[in-house]
Tab-separated table of C-alpha atoms in Angstrom:
chain	number	residue	atom	x	y	z
Y	1	UNK	CA	131.483	-70.744	20.333
Y	2	UNK	CA	129.819	-73.016	22.882
Y	3	UNK	CA	127.738	-75.687	21.268
Y	4	UNK	CA	126.720	-78.996	22.810
Y	5	UNK	CA	127.727	-81.974	20.904
Y	6	UNK	CA	124.481	-83.833	21.761
Y	7	UNK	CA	121.438	-83.216	19.926
Y	8	UNK	CA	118.547	-81.188	21.523
Y	9	UNK	CA	116.278	-84.312	20.896
Y	10	UNK	CA	118.423	-86.401	23.093
Y	11	UNK	CA	119.006	-83.704	25.838
Y	12	UNK	CA	115.317	-83.201	26.170
Y	13	UNK	CA	114.383	-86.788	26.146
Y	14	UNK	CA	112.538	-87.965	29.203
Y	15	UNK	CA	112.465	-91.335	30.908
Y	16	UNK	CA	108.862	-91.780	29.784
Y	17	UNK	CA	107.458	-90.087	26.658
Y	18	UNK	CA	105.502	-86.994	27.415
Y	19	UNK	CA	103.897	-84.370	25.091
Y	20	UNK	CA	105.576	-81.067	25.752
Y	21	UNK	CA	103.539	-77.748	26.149
Y	22	UNK	CA	104.178	-74.094	25.734
Y	23	UNK	CA	106.599	-73.905	28.540
Y	24	UNK	CA	109.306	-75.800	26.772
Y	25	UNK	CA	111.118	-78.851	28.113
Y	26	UNK	CA	113.541	-77.139	30.514
Y	27	UNK	CA	111.166	-74.681	31.989
Y	28	UNK	CA	108.719	-77.512	32.543
Y	29	UNK	CA	111.441	-79.181	34.568
Y	30	UNK	CA	111.865	-75.931	36.586
Y	31	UNK	CA	108.283	-75.919	37.588
Y	32	UNK	CA	108.275	-79.612	38.386
Y	33	UNK	CA	111.201	-79.117	40.793
Y	34	UNK	CA	109.809	-76.041	42.510
Y	35	UNK	CA	106.474	-77.662	43.146
Y	36	UNK	CA	108.005	-80.859	44.645
Y	37	UNK	CA	108.169	-81.545	48.293
Y	38	UNK	CA	111.778	-82.097	48.507
Y	39	UNK	CA	112.493	-78.589	47.143
Y	40	UNK	CA	110.163	-77.048	49.680
Y	41	UNK	CA	112.027	-78.907	52.482
Y	42	UNK	CA	115.414	-77.355	51.491
Y	43	UNK	CA	114.429	-74.135	53.471
Y	44	UNK	CA	114.848	-76.078	56.618
Y	45	UNK	CA	117.998	-78.130	55.768
Y	46	UNK	CA	121.400	-77.125	56.725
Y	47	UNK	CA	123.975	-75.521	54.439
Y	48	UNK	CA	126.809	-75.197	56.900
Y	49	UNK	CA	125.537	-74.034	60.302
Y	50	UNK	CA	122.844	-76.202	62.021
Y	51	UNK	CA	119.500	-74.769	63.029
Y	52	UNK	CA	120.867	-71.245	63.353
Y	53	UNK	CA	118.838	-68.766	65.499
Y	54	UNK	CA	119.519	-66.061	62.930
Y	55	UNK	CA	117.273	-65.677	59.852
Y	56	UNK	CA	120.164	-64.301	57.798
Y	57	UNK	CA	122.243	-67.390	57.824
Y	58	UNK	CA	122.250	-69.386	54.582
Y	59	UNK	CA	119.943	-72.486	54.284
Y	60	UNK	CA	120.068	-75.182	51.601
Y	61	UNK	CA	117.236	-73.396	49.716
Y	62	UNK	CA	119.120	-70.114	49.598
Y	63	UNK	CA	122.228	-71.887	48.329
Y	64	UNK	CA	120.483	-73.440	45.246
Y	65	UNK	CA	118.978	-70.086	44.419
Y	66	UNK	CA	122.447	-68.539	44.623
Y	67	UNK	CA	123.671	-71.216	42.292
Y	68	UNK	CA	120.906	-70.555	40.000
Y	69	UNK	CA	121.463	-66.778	39.629
Y	70	UNK	CA	125.161	-67.305	39.085
Y	71	UNK	CA	124.841	-70.051	36.535
Y	72	UNK	CA	122.157	-68.268	34.490
Y	73	UNK	CA	124.406	-65.140	34.535
Y	74	UNK	CA	127.254	-67.041	33.117
Y	75	UNK	CA	125.066	-68.790	30.616
Y	76	UNK	CA	123.590	-65.547	29.460
Y	77	UNK	CA	127.008	-64.161	28.786
Y	78	UNK	CA	128.182	-67.155	26.796
Y	79	UNK	CA	124.891	-67.605	24.884
Y	80	UNK	CA	123.901	-70.891	26.555
Y	81	UNK	CA	120.484	-72.358	27.491
Y	82	UNK	CA	119.666	-70.417	30.631
Y	83	UNK	CA	116.635	-72.512	31.410
Y	84	UNK	CA	118.669	-75.808	31.481
Y	85	UNK	CA	121.188	-74.314	33.831
Y	86	UNK	CA	118.328	-72.953	36.032
Y	87	UNK	CA	116.682	-76.355	36.268
Y	88	UNK	CA	119.871	-78.139	37.080
Y	89	UNK	CA	120.688	-75.466	39.729
Y	90	UNK	CA	117.323	-75.861	41.446
Y	91	UNK	CA	117.574	-79.732	41.457
Y	92	UNK	CA	121.218	-80.336	42.185
Y	93	UNK	CA	120.851	-80.541	45.983
Y	94	UNK	CA	117.521	-82.162	46.433
Y	95	UNK	CA	119.282	-85.313	47.746
Y	96	UNK	CA	120.987	-83.607	50.727
Y	97	UNK	CA	120.436	-85.165	54.125
Y	98	UNK	CA	119.456	-83.134	57.181
Y	99	UNK	CA	122.478	-81.439	58.892
Y	100	UNK	CA	124.281	-80.842	55.650
Y	101	UNK	CA	127.552	-82.630	54.812
Y	102	UNK	CA	127.875	-83.880	58.406
Y	103	UNK	CA	124.649	-85.630	58.102
Y	104	UNK	CA	125.652	-86.987	54.700
Y	105	UNK	CA	128.898	-88.554	56.298
Y	106	UNK	CA	126.819	-90.104	59.092
Y	107	UNK	CA	124.194	-91.564	56.911
Y	108	UNK	CA	126.911	-92.840	54.548
Y	109	UNK	CA	128.336	-94.809	57.239
Y	110	UNK	CA	124.915	-96.370	58.002
Y	111	UNK	CA	124.902	-97.422	54.364
Y	112	UNK	CA	128.609	-98.432	53.908
Y	113	UNK	CA	127.568	-101.949	52.945
Y	114	UNK	CA	125.663	-100.666	49.885
Y	115	UNK	CA	128.358	-98.129	48.872
Y	116	UNK	CA	127.735	-95.354	51.301
Y	117	UNK	CA	125.833	-92.237	50.422
Y	118	UNK	CA	126.536	-89.426	47.748
Y	119	UNK	CA	124.082	-86.662	47.729
Y	120	UNK	CA	124.732	-86.232	43.966
Y	121	UNK	CA	123.579	-89.605	43.070
Y	122	UNK	CA	120.926	-89.547	45.655
Y	123	UNK	CA	119.487	-86.275	44.222
Y	124	UNK	CA	119.030	-88.237	40.840
Y	125	UNK	CA	117.187	-90.996	42.854
Y	126	UNK	CA	115.007	-88.287	44.443
Y	127	UNK	CA	113.898	-86.860	41.013
Y	128	UNK	CA	113.663	-90.160	39.211
Y	129	UNK	CA	112.089	-92.425	41.943
Y	130	UNK	CA	110.994	-90.811	45.164
Y	131	UNK	CA	109.075	-87.582	44.377
Y	132	UNK	CA	105.452	-88.019	43.490
Y	133	UNK	CA	105.077	-90.990	45.804
Y	134	UNK	CA	107.438	-93.196	43.924
Y	135	UNK	CA	106.814	-92.058	40.442
Y	136	UNK	CA	109.446	-89.346	40.044
Y	137	UNK	CA	109.001	-86.347	37.991
Y	138	UNK	CA	110.299	-87.474	34.680
Y	139	UNK	CA	112.882	-84.823	33.983
Y	140	UNK	CA	114.878	-84.378	30.773
Y	141	UNK	CA	118.224	-86.107	30.286
Y	142	UNK	CA	120.108	-82.876	30.207
Y	143	UNK	CA	118.699	-81.766	33.630
Y	144	UNK	CA	119.158	-85.274	35.195
Y	145	UNK	CA	122.801	-85.453	33.844
Y	146	UNK	CA	123.683	-82.056	35.347
Y	147	UNK	CA	122.204	-82.986	38.715
Y	148	UNK	CA	124.176	-86.124	39.258
Y	149	UNK	CA	127.407	-84.766	37.880
Y	150	UNK	CA	127.543	-81.359	39.682
Y	151	UNK	CA	129.947	-82.311	42.371
Y	152	UNK	CA	130.957	-79.157	44.277
Y	153	UNK	CA	133.763	-80.689	46.373
Y	154	UNK	CA	136.302	-81.158	43.586
Y	155	UNK	CA	138.126	-77.819	42.661
Y	156	UNK	CA	139.363	-78.222	39.162
Y	157	UNK	CA	140.690	-75.075	37.380
Y	158	UNK	CA	139.160	-75.887	34.112
Y	159	UNK	CA	135.923	-77.643	33.035
Y	160	UNK	CA	134.634	-79.153	29.765
Y	161	UNK	CA	131.637	-81.427	29.140
Y	162	UNK	CA	132.321	-85.073	28.147
Y	163	UNK	CA	129.412	-84.807	25.548
Y	164	UNK	CA	128.446	-88.480	26.370
Y	165	UNK	CA	124.964	-89.840	26.633
Y	166	UNK	CA	125.497	-91.861	29.886
Y	167	UNK	CA	123.432	-94.370	31.688
Y	168	UNK	CA	123.033	-92.071	34.650
Y	169	UNK	CA	121.683	-94.737	37.107
Y	170	UNK	CA	124.935	-96.647	36.820
Y	171	UNK	CA	127.347	-93.838	37.626
Y	172	UNK	CA	129.464	-94.526	40.717
Y	173	UNK	CA	132.113	-91.834	41.024
Y	174	UNK	CA	132.069	-88.061	41.615
Y	175	UNK	CA	134.647	-87.661	38.967
Y	176	UNK	CA	132.315	-87.907	35.929
Y	177	UNK	CA	131.555	-84.729	34.116
Y	178	UNK	CA	128.235	-83.270	32.754
Y	179	UNK	CA	127.293	-83.919	29.216
Y	180	UNK	CA	126.619	-80.249	28.518
Y	181	UNK	CA	128.153	-76.815	28.796
Y	182	UNK	CA	125.241	-75.691	31.002
Y	183	UNK	CA	125.926	-78.683	33.423
Y	184	UNK	CA	129.530	-77.612	33.617
Y	185	UNK	CA	128.661	-74.042	34.299
Y	186	UNK	CA	126.471	-75.244	37.230
Y	187	UNK	CA	129.359	-77.348	38.494
Y	188	UNK	CA	131.575	-74.328	38.634
Y	189	UNK	CA	128.759	-72.044	40.005
Y	190	UNK	CA	128.260	-74.356	42.927
Y	191	UNK	CA	131.695	-73.463	44.219
Y	192	UNK	CA	131.246	-69.795	43.522
Y	193	UNK	CA	127.999	-69.755	45.387
Y	194	UNK	CA	129.160	-71.327	48.695
Y	195	UNK	CA	132.762	-70.293	49.332
Y	196	UNK	CA	132.050	-66.598	49.993
Y	197	UNK	CA	128.703	-67.043	51.513
Y	198	UNK	CA	129.944	-69.644	53.998
Y	199	UNK	CA	132.890	-67.145	54.893
Y	200	UNK	CA	130.258	-64.435	55.391
Y	201	UNK	CA	128.122	-66.500	57.634
Y	202	UNK	CA	131.098	-67.670	59.764
Y	203	UNK	CA	132.105	-64.047	60.294
Y	204	UNK	CA	128.446	-63.124	61.315
Y	205	UNK	CA	128.302	-66.013	63.738
Y	206	UNK	CA	131.865	-65.026	65.137
Y	207	UNK	CA	133.371	-68.362	64.094
Y	208	UNK	CA	136.127	-66.459	62.452
Y	209	UNK	CA	137.241	-62.806	62.346
Y	210	UNK	CA	137.463	-60.759	59.172
Y	211	UNK	CA	141.248	-60.023	59.852
Y	212	UNK	CA	141.895	-63.789	59.794
Y	213	UNK	CA	141.027	-64.025	56.169
Y	214	UNK	CA	144.087	-64.430	53.960
Y	215	UNK	CA	145.304	-61.395	52.221
Y	216	UNK	CA	145.386	-63.015	48.914
Y	217	UNK	CA	141.650	-63.689	49.140
Y	218	UNK	CA	140.540	-60.100	50.046
Y	219	UNK	CA	142.941	-58.524	47.588
Y	220	UNK	CA	142.152	-60.780	44.598
Y	221	UNK	CA	138.589	-61.895	45.120
Y	222	UNK	CA	137.152	-59.178	47.438
Y	223	UNK	CA	136.252	-58.471	51.012
Y	224	UNK	CA	132.605	-59.316	50.899
Y	225	UNK	CA	130.600	-62.225	49.451
Y	226	UNK	CA	129.030	-59.920	46.714
Y	227	UNK	CA	132.563	-58.788	45.733
Y	228	UNK	CA	133.826	-62.417	45.606
Y	229	UNK	CA	130.895	-63.593	43.399
Y	230	UNK	CA	131.408	-60.614	41.027
Y	231	UNK	CA	135.108	-61.305	40.666
Y	232	UNK	CA	134.574	-65.080	40.068
Y	233	UNK	CA	131.696	-64.737	37.727
Y	234	UNK	CA	133.601	-62.120	35.621
Y	235	UNK	CA	136.660	-64.217	35.605
Y	236	UNK	CA	134.797	-67.261	34.366
Y	237	UNK	CA	133.178	-65.418	31.571
Y	238	UNK	CA	136.425	-63.708	30.505
Y	239	UNK	CA	138.300	-66.993	30.722
Y	240	UNK	CA	135.658	-68.857	28.783
Y	241	UNK	CA	135.535	-66.406	25.874
Y	242	UNK	CA	139.305	-66.680	25.432
Y	243	UNK	CA	139.896	-70.333	26.007
Y	244	UNK	CA	136.458	-71.863	25.038
Y	245	UNK	CA	136.321	-73.704	28.424
Y	246	UNK	CA	134.753	-72.981	31.761
Y	247	UNK	CA	137.375	-72.189	34.271
Y	248	UNK	CA	139.306	-69.557	36.200
Y	249	UNK	CA	142.431	-67.554	35.461
Y	250	UNK	CA	145.585	-68.609	37.307
Y	251	UNK	CA	145.681	-65.600	39.709
Y	252	UNK	CA	141.964	-66.125	40.682
Y	253	UNK	CA	142.174	-69.895	40.886
Y	254	UNK	CA	145.109	-69.624	43.257
Y	255	UNK	CA	143.143	-67.198	45.509
Y	256	UNK	CA	140.106	-69.546	45.327
Y	257	UNK	CA	142.112	-72.568	46.527
Y	258	UNK	CA	143.587	-70.467	49.396
Y	259	UNK	CA	139.974	-69.606	50.425
Y	260	UNK	CA	138.821	-73.143	50.035
Y	261	UNK	CA	141.479	-74.417	52.296
Y	262	UNK	CA	140.868	-71.628	54.745
Y	263	UNK	CA	137.242	-72.501	54.909
Y	264	UNK	CA	137.918	-76.175	55.409
Y	265	UNK	CA	140.325	-75.586	58.190
Y	266	UNK	CA	138.548	-72.807	59.944
Y	267	UNK	CA	134.849	-73.464	59.249
Y	268	UNK	CA	133.948	-76.865	57.924
Y	269	UNK	CA	136.378	-78.679	60.250
Y	270	UNK	CA	136.449	-76.116	63.010
Y	271	UNK	CA	135.940	-77.102	66.724
Y	272	UNK	CA	132.602	-75.254	66.573
Y	273	UNK	CA	131.213	-77.627	63.933
Y	274	UNK	CA	133.021	-80.737	65.105
Y	275	UNK	CA	131.271	-80.383	68.554
Y	276	UNK	CA	128.058	-80.785	66.748
Y	277	UNK	CA	129.111	-84.038	64.881
Y	278	UNK	CA	128.612	-86.304	67.916
Y	279	UNK	CA	125.243	-84.759	68.780
Y	280	UNK	CA	123.931	-85.156	65.208
Y	281	UNK	CA	125.287	-88.766	65.040
Y	282	UNK	CA	123.255	-89.544	68.187
Y	283	UNK	CA	120.163	-87.977	66.622
Y	284	UNK	CA	120.475	-89.809	63.255
Y	285	UNK	CA	121.559	-93.082	64.845
Y	286	UNK	CA	118.514	-92.996	67.171
Y	287	UNK	CA	116.279	-92.528	64.175
Y	288	UNK	CA	118.086	-95.125	62.089
Y	289	UNK	CA	117.746	-97.735	64.952
Y	290	UNK	CA	114.164	-96.978	65.810
Y	291	UNK	CA	112.816	-96.882	62.256
Y	292	UNK	CA	114.782	-99.975	61.311
Y	293	UNK	CA	113.402	-101.841	64.310
Y	294	UNK	CA	109.676	-100.900	63.762
Y	295	UNK	CA	109.884	-101.662	59.932
Y	296	UNK	CA	111.484	-104.883	60.744
Y	297	UNK	CA	108.674	-105.802	63.186
Y	298	UNK	CA	105.642	-104.461	61.246
Y	299	UNK	CA	106.604	-104.272	57.654
Y	300	UNK	CA	103.558	-103.259	55.638
Y	301	UNK	CA	101.052	-104.184	58.318
Y	302	UNK	CA	100.022	-100.703	58.903
Y	303	UNK	CA	97.563	-101.265	61.766
Y	304	UNK	CA	100.482	-102.466	64.017
Y	305	UNK	CA	102.334	-99.108	63.799
Y	306	UNK	CA	99.530	-97.679	66.121
Y	307	UNK	CA	101.231	-99.757	68.935
Y	308	UNK	CA	104.027	-97.244	69.049
Y	309	UNK	CA	101.764	-94.335	69.905
Y	310	UNK	CA	104.196	-91.765	68.373
Y	311	UNK	CA	103.758	-89.329	65.652
Y	312	UNK	CA	106.843	-90.592	64.044
Y	313	UNK	CA	105.583	-94.121	63.650
Y	314	UNK	CA	102.408	-92.674	62.368
Y	315	UNK	CA	103.991	-90.547	59.760
Y	316	UNK	CA	106.510	-93.225	58.807
Y	317	UNK	CA	103.509	-95.637	58.249
Y	318	UNK	CA	101.740	-93.067	56.096
Y	319	UNK	CA	104.974	-92.712	54.012
Y	320	UNK	CA	105.174	-96.574	53.642
Y	321	UNK	CA	101.675	-96.719	52.410
Y	322	UNK	CA	102.219	-94.138	49.780
Y	323	UNK	CA	105.508	-95.596	48.628
Y	324	UNK	CA	104.498	-99.273	48.818
Y	325	UNK	CA	104.529	-99.927	45.085
Y	326	UNK	CA	108.195	-98.646	44.861
Y	327	UNK	CA	109.335	-100.575	47.814
Y	328	UNK	CA	107.634	-103.826	47.063
Y	329	UNK	CA	109.230	-103.757	43.660
Y	330	UNK	CA	112.874	-104.283	42.706
Y	331	UNK	CA	114.081	-101.709	45.219
Y	332	UNK	CA	112.702	-103.532	48.373
Y	333	UNK	CA	115.287	-103.463	51.171
Y	334	UNK	CA	114.849	-102.504	54.642
Y	335	UNK	CA	117.855	-100.084	54.432
Y	336	UNK	CA	116.468	-98.342	51.453
Y	337	UNK	CA	113.149	-97.626	53.258
Y	338	UNK	CA	114.762	-96.203	56.280
Y	339	UNK	CA	117.485	-94.352	54.497
Y	340	UNK	CA	115.008	-92.607	52.217
Y	341	UNK	CA	112.796	-91.536	55.030
Y	342	UNK	CA	115.734	-90.056	57.052
Y	343	UNK	CA	117.435	-88.520	54.113
Y	344	UNK	CA	114.279	-86.655	53.248
Y	345	UNK	CA	113.969	-85.152	56.850
Y	346	UNK	CA	114.616	-81.490	57.562
Y	347	UNK	CA	116.828	-80.655	60.497
Y	348	UNK	CA	113.926	-79.569	62.740
Y	349	UNK	CA	111.925	-82.572	61.884
Y	350	UNK	CA	114.741	-84.929	62.792
Y	351	UNK	CA	115.205	-83.067	66.073
Y	352	UNK	CA	111.486	-83.091	66.916
Y	353	UNK	CA	111.305	-86.882	66.113
Y	354	UNK	CA	114.104	-87.722	68.471
Y	355	UNK	CA	112.679	-85.406	71.204
Y	356	UNK	CA	109.304	-87.194	70.879
Y	357	UNK	CA	110.901	-90.647	71.297
Y	358	UNK	CA	112.020	-89.605	74.721
Y	359	UNK	CA	108.723	-87.913	75.912
Y	360	UNK	CA	106.306	-89.846	78.141
Y	361	UNK	CA	103.997	-91.987	76.152
Y	362	UNK	CA	100.861	-90.632	77.744
Y	363	UNK	CA	101.581	-87.265	75.971
Y	364	UNK	CA	100.317	-88.976	72.667
Y	365	UNK	CA	97.756	-91.358	74.236
Y	366	UNK	CA	94.739	-89.430	73.399
Y	367	UNK	CA	95.893	-89.062	69.774
Y	368	UNK	CA	95.411	-92.756	69.177
Y	369	UNK	CA	92.705	-93.727	71.471
């Protein structure tokens, strides 16, 4: 019933030829993503709530695992390639900045002259160019396509692949669709994964009260995150088998939109989170200005970074030395270098770096002398 209109040969094609092994192409991509540094850092990156003092609040790495389990479940039910969906799910948010979508908006403003910042496009840059010290991890086309086209902020009722072999590096808009059914499943699973979980976290943190949740949501989707996921996943599978497309029934889709609008108004744009925006903007602007200044002064003269006597300058210098071949090539711009370094930071590392910049210099004197 669900068959990709692009050959397996094209979907498993890599940017650079590589002999496959017993794992198979997509499982090999899974292992490459899991072992990468950007994937490890997701455990300290914001999903919605910044640096929560509660171990049960969702982080970015938990979110991608939720997307993976949901997408694999749907793919199993529809006879699709589960390992392709799994790989896309694990890689889809590797390009997120620290501090979630708030951080993304701020970094986008820094980079507006170059088209802003979209984590979907940036996730592709991470896997193609930044991991492995500028070499990338040479993923298959099917996984790369699913990563850049996963957009979780557009809430369509129905989804179908475009079955086109695109030049992924040239994609500009978030409106393009994946080339495979598995990519479309991940696109839908992203929404399923975060709507109920974000609501659950907001209740736990007392940002909202359970009784404030619209009745259509609790009656149609469920009262808990697990009930909502169960309802949405079953609805997608049922709808898909009848209509040969990935999507939601009218009743469930209506409730889903109500939940989405409720979350945006009462969680994502709440006063609680808005209060953090100015603080995070100061943090990221401080890092942007400082790193831009020292890179402009010292460039690739690594000895000069010792003048700064900060751990941040030392680590930035080390990063530059490992990425020199990439940045001295066709991608060389001051903004690319600083943006890449900041976008790769975890929340805690960004906060620690800014704190360090305001500590007395003598604290680090012995480290360098």
